[in-house]
């Protein structure tokens, strides 16, 4: 007796509309197109104009400041947050003053303001209207080095040289302040200037010798 064969293939669907299901590709294409229209609508609607107005309103205030740097009168307009160090380096091109920690802890940026040594990275430029600033570039008299610059060379009081401009300006201030009675006093009053190469003994010696020549 012949066996009946059973087909595992389901019968074809009858006539009629099949449900329309979007594929992943058509879904992505559609949402991308819609998103593009929304963005375009935002641009046409003036969002870029509003953004530019907000950016202009958020621009930091600036001030005009005049000061004498190394004997030359300079007038610049700067952001009110600009430090003296950035004014010297970025606006005036005087890169001798170094940016070390930028937090007043290493002394690499030391300069003289009205004869007093300051950390340029912590001093706001807009507060120095009418001040006299001396940087390492202004110490020498033409080709003749400042006595302390020469003493640093004679005593080999530097190695990498990165901290040297700040050390020299701090040393000049220390001499003018009269804090050079002993090597210990010099080290105490120059303790804010860090030398990562460890040339402290030679630095103190150079400062002491220069003070003795005055």
PDB file of C-alpha atoms in Angstrom:
ATOM      1  CA  UNK A   1       0.000   0.000   0.000  1.00  0.00           C
ATOM      2  CA  UNK A   2       1.621   3.260  -1.043  1.00  0.00           C
ATOM      3  CA  UNK A   3       2.380   5.649   1.788  1.00  0.00           C
ATOM      4  CA  UNK A   4       1.051   9.124   1.732  1.00  0.00           C
ATOM      5  CA  UNK A   5       3.670  11.855   1.416  1.00  0.00           C
ATOM      6  CA  UNK A   6       3.310  14.925   3.616  1.00  0.00           C
ATOM      7  CA  UNK A   7       4.841  18.143   2.369  1.00  0.00           C
ATOM      8  CA  UNK A   8       6.742  20.253   4.930  1.00  0.00           C
ATOM      9  CA  UNK A   9       6.401  23.303   2.741  1.00  0.00           C
ATOM     10  CA  UNK A  10       3.439  25.443   3.714  1.00  0.00           C
ATOM     11  CA  UNK A  11       1.008  26.279   0.994  1.00  0.00           C
ATOM     12  CA  UNK A  12       1.467  29.607  -0.729  1.00  0.00           C
ATOM     13  CA  UNK A  13      -0.363  32.494   0.794  1.00  0.00           C
ATOM     14  CA  UNK A  14      -3.534  33.404  -0.838  1.00  0.00           C
ATOM     15  CA  UNK A  15      -4.028  36.576  -2.749  1.00  0.00           C
ATOM     16  CA  UNK A  16      -4.357  39.748  -0.764  1.00  0.00           C
ATOM     17  CA  UNK A  17      -2.256  42.723   0.414  1.00  0.00           C
ATOM     18  CA  UNK A  18       0.834  41.817   2.468  1.00  0.00           C
ATOM     19  CA  UNK A  19       1.735  44.044   5.464  1.00  0.00           C
ATOM     20  CA  UNK A  20       4.375  46.640   4.665  1.00  0.00           C
ATOM     21  CA  UNK A  21       7.277  46.380   7.136  1.00  0.00           C
ATOM     22  CA  UNK A  22      10.223  48.811   6.747  1.00  0.00           C
ATOM     23  CA  UNK A  23      13.605  47.248   6.556  1.00  0.00           C
ATOM     24  CA  UNK A  24      16.498  48.437   8.737  1.00  0.00           C
ATOM     25  CA  UNK A  25      18.038  50.187   5.733  1.00  0.00           C
ATOM     26  CA  UNK A  26      14.872  52.090   4.823  1.00  0.00           C
ATOM     27  CA  UNK A  27      14.320  53.021   8.478  1.00  0.00           C
ATOM     28  CA  UNK A  28      17.802  54.544   8.796  1.00  0.00           C
ATOM     29  CA  UNK A  29      17.491  56.340   5.466  1.00  0.00           C
ATOM     30  CA  UNK A  30      14.120  57.786   6.444  1.00  0.00           C
ATOM     31  CA  UNK A  31      15.157  59.000   9.903  1.00  0.00           C
ATOM     32  CA  UNK A  32      18.349  60.509   8.491  1.00  0.00           C
ATOM     33  CA  UNK A  33      16.399  62.422   5.879  1.00  0.00           C
ATOM     34  CA  UNK A  34      13.898  63.667   8.463  1.00  0.00           C
ATOM     35  CA  UNK A  35      16.716  64.703  10.800  1.00  0.00           C
ATOM     36  CA  UNK A  36      18.411  66.592   7.992  1.00  0.00           C
ATOM     37  CA  UNK A  37      15.229  68.499   7.286  1.00  0.00           C
ATOM     38  CA  UNK A  38      14.880  69.351  10.976  1.00  0.00           C
ATOM     39  CA  UNK A  39      18.443  70.646  11.144  1.00  0.00           C
ATOM     40  CA  UNK A  40      17.977  72.584   7.937  1.00  0.00           C
ATOM     41  CA  UNK A  41      14.792  74.032   9.322  1.00  0.00           C
ATOM     42  CA  UNK A  42      16.657  75.139  12.436  1.00  0.00           C
ATOM     43  CA  UNK A  43      19.270  76.898  10.335  1.00  0.00           C
ATOM     44  CA  UNK A  44      16.660  78.589   8.159  1.00  0.00           C
ATOM     45  CA  UNK A  45      14.694  79.481  11.253  1.00  0.00           C
ATOM     46  CA  UNK A  46      17.560  81.612  12.546  1.00  0.00           C
ATOM     47  CA  UNK A  47      19.265  79.404  15.144  1.00  0.00           C
ATOM     48  CA  UNK A  48      22.693  80.284  13.745  1.00  0.00           C
ATOM     49  CA  UNK A  49      21.913  83.967  14.089  1.00  0.00           C
ATOM     50  CA  UNK A  50      20.815  83.459  17.686  1.00  0.00           C
ATOM     51  CA  UNK A  51      23.980  81.466  18.388  1.00  0.00           C
ATOM     52  CA  UNK A  52      26.203  84.204  17.009  1.00  0.00           C
ATOM     53  CA  UNK A  53      24.413  86.797  19.122  1.00  0.00           C
ATOM     54  CA  UNK A  54      24.846  84.659  22.223  1.00  0.00           C
ATOM     55  CA  UNK A  55      28.552  84.173  21.431  1.00  0.00           C
ATOM     56  CA  UNK A  56      29.005  87.915  21.070  1.00  0.00           C
ATOM     57  CA  UNK A  57      27.231  88.516  24.362  1.00  0.00           C
ATOM     58  CA  UNK A  58      29.439  85.925  26.065  1.00  0.00           C
ATOM     59  CA  UNK A  59      32.713  87.450  24.826  1.00  0.00           C
ATOM     60  CA  UNK A  60      34.970  88.243  27.811  1.00  0.00           C
ATOM     61  CA  UNK A  61      35.519  91.925  28.597  1.00  0.00           C
ATOM     62  CA  UNK A  62      38.777  93.489  27.478  1.00  0.00           C
ATOM     63  CA  UNK A  63      40.693  96.548  28.668  1.00  0.00           C
ATOM     64  CA  UNK A  64      43.403  98.825  27.368  1.00  0.00           C
ATOM     65  CA  UNK A  65      46.513  98.991  29.530  1.00  0.00           C
ATOM     66  CA  UNK A  66      49.668 101.085  29.193  1.00  0.00           C
ATOM     67  CA  UNK A  67      52.855 100.125  30.966  1.00  0.00           C
ATOM     68  CA  UNK A  68      56.602 100.489  30.550  1.00  0.00           C
ATOM     69  CA  UNK A  69      58.403  97.245  29.753  1.00  0.00           C
ATOM     70  CA  UNK A  70      62.203  97.309  29.799  1.00  0.00           C
ATOM     71  CA  UNK A  71      62.187 101.060  29.315  1.00  0.00           C
ATOM     72  CA  UNK A  72      59.715 101.112  26.408  1.00  0.00           C
ATOM     73  CA  UNK A  73      56.145 102.332  26.781  1.00  0.00           C
ATOM     74  CA  UNK A  74      53.686  99.706  25.551  1.00  0.00           C
ATOM     75  CA  UNK A  75      49.908 100.013  25.148  1.00  0.00           C
ATOM     76  CA  UNK A  76      47.842  96.897  24.460  1.00  0.00           C
ATOM     77  CA  UNK A  77      44.230  95.760  24.649  1.00  0.00           C
ATOM     78  CA  UNK A  78      43.858  92.436  26.423  1.00  0.00           C
ATOM     79  CA  UNK A  79      41.248  90.138  27.910  1.00  0.00           C
ATOM     80  CA  UNK A  80      40.772  91.174  31.540  1.00  0.00           C
ATOM     81  CA  UNK A  81      41.840  87.664  32.594  1.00  0.00           C
ATOM     82  CA  UNK A  82      45.244  87.892  30.878  1.00  0.00           C
ATOM     83  CA  UNK A  83      48.187  87.407  33.203  1.00  0.00           C
ATOM     84  CA  UNK A  84      51.306  89.539  33.015  1.00  0.00           C
ATOM     85  CA  UNK A  85      53.179  86.419  31.917  1.00  0.00           C
ATOM     86  CA  UNK A  86      50.877  85.861  28.937  1.00  0.00           C
ATOM     87  CA  UNK A  87      51.001  89.563  28.089  1.00  0.00           C
ATOM     88  CA  UNK A  88      54.800  89.412  27.957  1.00  0.00           C
ATOM     89  CA  UNK A  89      55.041  86.140  26.059  1.00  0.00           C
ATOM     90  CA  UNK A  90      52.000  86.144  23.770  1.00  0.00           C
ATOM     91  CA  UNK A  91      51.446  89.851  23.114  1.00  0.00           C
ATOM     92  CA  UNK A  92      54.909  91.408  23.388  1.00  0.00           C
ATOM     93  CA  UNK A  93      57.072  88.479  22.252  1.00  0.00           C
ATOM     94  CA  UNK A  94      59.251  88.549  25.394  1.00  0.00           C
ATOM     95  CA  UNK A  95      59.645  84.817  25.944  1.00  0.00           C
ATOM     96  CA  UNK A  96      62.552  85.008  28.385  1.00  0.00           C
ATOM     97  CA  UNK A  97      60.095  84.776  31.284  1.00  0.00           C
ATOM     98  CA  UNK A  98      59.197  81.089  31.431  1.00  0.00           C
ATOM     99  CA  UNK A  99      55.859  79.436  32.096  1.00  0.00           C
ATOM    100  CA  UNK A 100      56.582  76.626  34.511  1.00  0.00           C
ATOM    101  CA  UNK A 101      53.777  75.648  36.872  1.00  0.00           C
ATOM    102  CA  UNK A 102      51.541  78.622  35.954  1.00  0.00           C
ATOM    103  CA  UNK A 103      50.380  78.564  39.581  1.00  0.00           C
ATOM    104  CA  UNK A 104      52.972  80.695  41.383  1.00  0.00           C
ATOM    105  CA  UNK A 105      54.803  77.736  42.872  1.00  0.00           C
ATOM    106  CA  UNK A 106      58.058  77.523  40.877  1.00  0.00           C
ATOM    107  CA  UNK A 107      59.218  81.118  40.269  1.00  0.00           C
ATOM    108  CA  UNK A 108      60.248  80.556  36.647  1.00  0.00           C
ATOM    109  CA  UNK A 109      58.121  83.559  35.625  1.00  0.00           C
ATOM    110  CA  UNK A 110      59.594  86.028  38.160  1.00  0.00           C
ATOM    111  CA  UNK A 111      59.895  89.610  36.890  1.00  0.00           C
ATOM    112  CA  UNK A 112      60.286  92.996  38.550  1.00  0.00           C
ATOM    113  CA  UNK A 113      57.286  95.340  38.758  1.00  0.00           C
ATOM    114  CA  UNK A 114      58.236  98.799  40.006  1.00  0.00           C
ATOM    115  CA  UNK A 115      61.394  97.227  41.384  1.00  0.00           C
ATOM    116  CA  UNK A 116      59.620  94.472  43.315  1.00  0.00           C
ATOM    117  CA  UNK A 117      59.756  90.840  42.257  1.00  0.00           C
ATOM    118  CA  UNK A 118      56.433  89.217  41.413  1.00  0.00           C
ATOM    119  CA  UNK A 119      55.174  85.976  39.916  1.00  0.00           C
ATOM    120  CA  UNK A 120      54.023  87.114  36.493  1.00  0.00           C
ATOM    121  CA  UNK A 121      51.675  84.147  36.130  1.00  0.00           C
ATOM    122  CA  UNK A 122      49.621  85.319  39.129  1.00  0.00           C
ATOM    123  CA  UNK A 123      49.582  89.030  38.253  1.00  0.00           C
ATOM    124  CA  UNK A 124      46.737  90.414  36.152  1.00  0.00           C
ATOM    125  CA  UNK A 125      48.014  92.628  33.361  1.00  0.00           C
ATOM    126  CA  UNK A 126      45.077  95.061  33.605  1.00  0.00           C
ATOM    127  CA  UNK A 127      46.100  95.978  37.154  1.00  0.00           C
ATOM    128  CA  UNK A 128      49.484  97.300  36.012  1.00  0.00           C
ATOM    129  CA  UNK A 129      48.414 100.571  34.405  1.00  0.00           C
ATOM    130  CA  UNK A 130      51.420 102.895  34.513  1.00  0.00           C
ATOM    131  CA  UNK A 131      53.734 100.262  36.049  1.00  0.00           C
ATOM    132  CA  UNK A 132      57.366  99.657  35.122  1.00  0.00           C
ATOM    133  CA  UNK A 133      58.173  96.045  34.328  1.00  0.00           C
ATOM    134  CA  UNK A 134      61.653  94.582  33.967  1.00  0.00           C
ATOM    135  CA  UNK A 135      62.177  91.162  32.404  1.00  0.00           C
ATOM    136  CA  UNK A 136      65.344  89.195  31.768  1.00  0.00           C
ATOM    137  CA  UNK A 137      65.563  90.836  28.330  1.00  0.00           C
ATOM    138  CA  UNK A 138      65.890  94.251  29.963  1.00  0.00           C
ATOM    139  CA  UNK A 139      68.679  93.586  32.449  1.00  0.00           C
ATOM    140  CA  UNK A 140      71.683  93.853  30.153  1.00  0.00           C
ATOM    141  CA  UNK A 141      72.984  97.232  29.004  1.00  0.00           C
ATOM    142  CA  UNK A 142      73.479  96.545  25.339  1.00  0.00           C
ATOM    143  CA  UNK A 143      76.226  93.937  25.078  1.00  0.00           C
ATOM    144  CA  UNK A 144      77.205  94.408  28.720  1.00  0.00           C
ATOM    145  CA  UNK A 145      75.554  91.850  30.970  1.00  0.00           C
ATOM    146  CA  UNK A 146      74.039  92.715  34.308  1.00  0.00           C
ATOM    147  CA  UNK A 147      76.515  91.834  37.109  1.00  0.00           C
ATOM    148  CA  UNK A 148      74.268  89.008  38.311  1.00  0.00           C
ATOM    149  CA  UNK A 149      73.978  87.577  34.806  1.00  0.00           C
ATOM    150  CA  UNK A 150      77.765  87.550  34.603  1.00  0.00           C
ATOM    151  CA  UNK A 151      78.009  85.999  38.064  1.00  0.00           C
ATOM    152  CA  UNK A 152      75.705  83.151  37.021  1.00  0.00           C
ATOM    153  CA  UNK A 153      78.100  82.441  34.153  1.00  0.00           C
ATOM    154  CA  UNK A 154      81.200  82.737  36.336  1.00  0.00           C
ATOM    155  CA  UNK A 155      79.759  80.435  39.008  1.00  0.00           C
ATOM    156  CA  UNK A 156      78.144  78.018  36.536  1.00  0.00           C
ATOM    157  CA  UNK A 157      74.915  78.580  38.452  1.00  0.00           C
ATOM    158  CA  UNK A 158      72.625  76.851  35.967  1.00  0.00           C
ATOM    159  CA  UNK A 159      72.259  73.587  34.124  1.00  0.00           C
ATOM    160  CA  UNK A 160      69.190  73.251  31.908  1.00  0.00           C
ATOM    161  CA  UNK A 161      68.637  77.017  32.168  1.00  0.00           C
ATOM    162  CA  UNK A 162      64.831  76.913  32.233  1.00  0.00           C
ATOM    163  CA  UNK A 163      64.542  78.497  35.685  1.00  0.00           C
ATOM    164  CA  UNK A 164      67.513  80.841  35.180  1.00  0.00           C
ATOM    165  CA  UNK A 165      65.614  83.984  34.034  1.00  0.00           C
ATOM    166  CA  UNK A 166      63.374  83.803  37.107  1.00  0.00           C
ATOM    167  CA  UNK A 167      66.315  83.011  39.377  1.00  0.00           C
ATOM    168  CA  UNK A 168      68.259  86.025  38.114  1.00  0.00           C
ATOM    169  CA  UNK A 169      65.311  88.445  38.430  1.00  0.00           C
ATOM    170  CA  UNK A 170      64.581  87.100  41.901  1.00  0.00           C
ATOM    171  CA  UNK A 171      68.255  87.481  42.787  1.00  0.00           C
ATOM    172  CA  UNK A 172      68.260  91.107  41.597  1.00  0.00           C
ATOM    173  CA  UNK A 173      65.205  91.780  43.755  1.00  0.00           C
ATOM    174  CA  UNK A 174      66.768  89.989  46.698  1.00  0.00           C
ATOM    175  CA  UNK A 175      69.883  92.203  46.421  1.00  0.00           C
ATOM    176  CA  UNK A 176      67.815  95.392  46.169  1.00  0.00           C
ATOM    177  CA  UNK A 177      65.807  94.341  49.217  1.00  0.00           C
ATOM    178  CA  UNK A 178      68.992  93.809  51.222  1.00  0.00           C
ATOM    179  CA  UNK A 179      68.395  90.134  51.969  1.00  0.00           C
ATOM    180  CA  UNK A 180      71.928  88.963  51.220  1.00  0.00           C
ATOM    181  CA  UNK A 181      73.579  88.907  54.638  1.00  0.00           C
ATOM    182  CA  UNK A 182      74.463  85.219  54.433  1.00  0.00           C
ATOM    183  CA  UNK A 183      73.984  82.220  52.138  1.00  0.00           C
ATOM    184  CA  UNK A 184      71.228  81.036  54.475  1.00  0.00           C
ATOM    185  CA  UNK A 185      69.401  84.351  54.196  1.00  0.00           C
ATOM    186  CA  UNK A 186      69.710  84.313  50.414  1.00  0.00           C
ATOM    187  CA  UNK A 187      68.316  80.792  50.230  1.00  0.00           C
ATOM    188  CA  UNK A 188      65.439  81.752  52.527  1.00  0.00           C
ATOM    189  CA  UNK A 189      64.448  84.822  50.506  1.00  0.00           C
ATOM    190  CA  UNK A 190      64.801  82.985  47.186  1.00  0.00           C
ATOM    191  CA  UNK A 191      63.032  79.841  48.349  1.00  0.00           C
ATOM    192  CA  UNK A 192      60.128  80.542  45.991  1.00  0.00           C
ATOM    193  CA  UNK A 193      62.390  79.880  42.992  1.00  0.00           C
ATOM    194  CA  UNK A 194      62.793  76.189  42.285  1.00  0.00           C
ATOM    195  CA  UNK A 195      65.785  74.744  40.429  1.00  0.00           C
ATOM    196  CA  UNK A 196      65.041  71.184  39.395  1.00  0.00           C
ATOM    197  CA  UNK A 197      68.694  70.694  38.482  1.00  0.00           C
ATOM    198  CA  UNK A 198      69.734  71.456  42.088  1.00  0.00           C
ATOM    199  CA  UNK A 199      72.112  74.379  41.499  1.00  0.00           C
ATOM    200  CA  UNK A 200      71.119  76.158  44.716  1.00  0.00           C
ATOM    201  CA  UNK A 201      74.603  76.437  46.201  1.00  0.00           C
ATOM    202  CA  UNK A 202      76.005  78.100  43.083  1.00  0.00           C
ATOM    203  CA  UNK A 203      72.952  80.351  42.723  1.00  0.00           C
ATOM    204  CA  UNK A 204      73.321  81.608  46.300  1.00  0.00           C
ATOM    205  CA  UNK A 205      77.034  82.115  45.704  1.00  0.00           C
ATOM    206  CA  UNK A 206      76.393  84.174  42.552  1.00  0.00           C
ATOM    207  CA  UNK A 207      73.835  86.352  44.346  1.00  0.00           C
ATOM    208  CA  UNK A 208      76.146  86.838  47.345  1.00  0.00           C
ATOM    209  CA  UNK A 209      79.111  87.803  45.188  1.00  0.00           C
ATOM    210  CA  UNK A 210      77.054  90.280  43.178  1.00  0.00           C
ATOM    211  CA  UNK A 211      75.698  91.862  46.357  1.00  0.00           C
ATOM    212  CA  UNK A 212      79.264  92.181  47.693  1.00  0.00           C
ATOM    213  CA  UNK A 213      80.322  94.158  44.643  1.00  0.00           C
ATOM    214  CA  UNK A 214      77.706  96.866  45.181  1.00  0.00           C
TER     215      UNK A 214
END
